[in-house]
C-alpha cells in the first residue's frame, strides 16, 4: 500500500507540535536579540536564523491548512527563555536548541505517514543541522558542540500515539 501524500489526522497533531516548537524558537531568537551585546555579524546571523524558523512555521502552516494552531509552545519557550536572555549563555543555548530541533524533527519524520509532511520535515531538519554547525565557528563555541548527538527530541513517540 502506498502512503498518502496528505497528512493523516495523527500527522496533524505532530505537525502542530512541530510548528509550536518552531514558533517558540523564533521567539527565543527575538528574546536573545533584545539582550544585545552581539557583534554586527552575530546579530545578522541571529536575525537570519530567526527568519528561518519563521519560514519553517509558515511552511508547516501550509501543510496544516485549517488545522494549524499557529501558537508557540510555551513549554519550549519557558524552558529556554532565561538562558537566551543572558549574553553569556545565549549562543550556546541557541546552538543547543538547533540540535534539539534536529533530534525532534528526525523523530517526527519517523512518525509521519503523509509523504508531503515527511518531506517537508526532512528538508527543515537538514537546514537546522547546518544552523547548529554554524555556531561551531563562533569563538566561544566549537564544532564538537555543534555536532551534539546527545540532544533529546521534544516529541516522544508514545505521546503522539493513538
XYZ file of C-alpha atoms in Angstrom:
162
model
C 0.000 0.000 0.000
C 1.337 3.424 -0.941
C 1.498 6.029 1.857
C -0.813 9.033 1.399
C 0.628 12.331 0.198
C -1.501 14.390 2.590
C -1.014 14.290 6.370
C -3.215 11.958 8.374
C -5.161 13.148 11.422
C -2.356 11.835 13.641
C 0.182 13.662 11.466
C -1.674 16.930 12.027
C -1.228 16.619 15.794
C 2.501 16.018 15.389
C 2.887 18.831 12.843
C 1.158 21.308 15.146
C 3.678 20.367 17.850
C 6.497 20.962 15.377
C 5.043 24.323 14.385
C 4.686 25.294 18.048
C 8.355 24.461 18.620
C 9.414 26.499 15.579
C 7.400 29.494 16.760
C 8.884 29.184 20.254
C 12.421 29.101 18.856
C 11.653 32.112 16.664
C 10.556 33.974 19.797
C 13.655 32.808 21.665
C 15.822 34.329 18.944
C 13.863 37.568 19.415
C 14.490 37.409 23.163
C 18.223 36.916 22.598
C 18.357 39.793 20.127
C 16.708 42.110 22.667
C 19.538 41.430 25.109
C 22.088 42.614 22.585
C 25.808 42.525 23.138
C 26.436 40.649 19.893
C 28.791 41.731 17.155
C 27.253 43.028 13.941
C 27.995 39.710 12.236
C 26.469 37.702 15.090
C 23.384 39.923 15.056
C 22.975 39.382 11.316
C 23.317 35.624 11.769
C 20.795 35.567 14.606
C 18.291 37.554 12.551
C 18.795 35.203 9.605
C 18.319 32.121 11.792
C 15.215 33.672 13.355
C 13.823 34.201 9.881
C 14.481 30.552 9.050
C 12.279 29.484 11.953
C 9.556 31.880 10.862
C 9.696 30.360 7.375
C 9.517 26.818 8.791
C 6.442 27.716 10.833
C 4.853 29.219 7.720
C 5.684 26.135 5.642
C 4.123 23.941 8.317
C 1.093 26.223 8.250
C 0.776 25.465 4.540
C 0.744 21.708 5.182
C -1.573 22.028 8.181
C -4.063 24.309 6.455
C -7.165 24.911 8.572
C -5.805 22.535 11.219
C -2.944 24.909 12.067
C -2.917 26.152 15.654
C -0.270 28.850 14.973
C 0.783 29.173 18.616
C 4.243 28.822 20.065
C 4.981 26.055 22.505
C 5.051 27.753 25.890
C 6.828 24.688 27.281
C 9.733 25.130 24.867
C 9.786 28.900 25.246
C 9.792 28.914 29.040
C 12.415 26.137 29.237
C 14.993 28.267 27.373
C 13.864 31.869 27.922
C 16.184 32.740 30.788
C 19.225 31.148 29.112
C 18.835 33.172 25.908
C 18.362 36.372 27.889
C 21.859 36.076 29.339
C 24.517 37.225 26.907
C 26.996 34.702 28.312
C 24.787 31.702 27.515
C 22.662 32.886 24.576
C 24.743 31.495 21.702
C 25.358 28.138 23.384
C 21.659 27.849 24.213
C 20.577 28.704 20.669
C 23.044 26.154 19.303
C 21.646 23.576 21.703
C 18.123 24.454 20.569
C 19.060 23.850 16.946
C 20.357 20.405 17.928
C 17.164 19.707 19.877
C 15.115 20.646 16.807
C 17.219 18.318 14.643
C 16.529 15.458 17.071
C 12.859 16.418 17.257
C 12.326 16.660 13.524
C 14.230 13.422 12.940
C 11.834 11.699 15.350
C 8.873 13.348 13.636
C 9.921 12.159 10.171
C 9.835 8.615 11.546
C 6.318 9.104 12.898
C 4.642 10.789 9.942
C 2.561 8.810 7.463
C 1.847 11.534 4.892
C 4.683 11.911 2.409
C 4.329 15.663 1.837
C 4.738 16.414 5.542
C 7.596 13.935 5.943
C 9.447 15.516 3.020
C 8.942 18.997 4.480
C 10.194 17.970 7.913
C 13.229 16.247 6.401
C 14.140 19.399 4.480
C 13.769 21.515 7.617
C 15.912 19.265 9.801
C 18.767 19.315 7.296
C 18.953 23.109 7.444
C 18.650 23.148 11.229
C 21.636 20.803 11.443
C 23.557 23.295 9.331
C 22.478 26.150 11.605
C 23.835 24.252 14.606
C 27.106 23.714 12.742
C 27.444 27.443 12.029
C 27.513 28.071 15.771
C 30.647 25.914 15.886
C 32.501 28.746 14.158
C 31.811 31.182 16.987
C 34.929 31.865 19.093
C 33.160 30.886 22.317
C 31.873 27.586 20.895
C 33.355 24.746 18.863
C 32.413 22.260 16.182
C 32.088 19.426 18.683
C 29.266 21.271 20.428
C 27.625 21.875 17.057
C 27.534 18.170 16.316
C 25.909 17.219 19.614
C 24.186 13.911 19.073
C 23.010 13.770 22.684
C 20.228 16.296 22.029
C 16.859 14.910 23.063
C 13.738 15.176 20.922
C 10.860 17.302 22.174
C 8.465 14.720 20.736
C 8.236 11.297 22.302
C 6.596 8.653 20.125
C 4.357 7.450 22.959
C 2.973 10.959 23.467
C 1.527 11.071 19.966
C 0.319 7.521 19.538
C -3.424 6.990 19.494
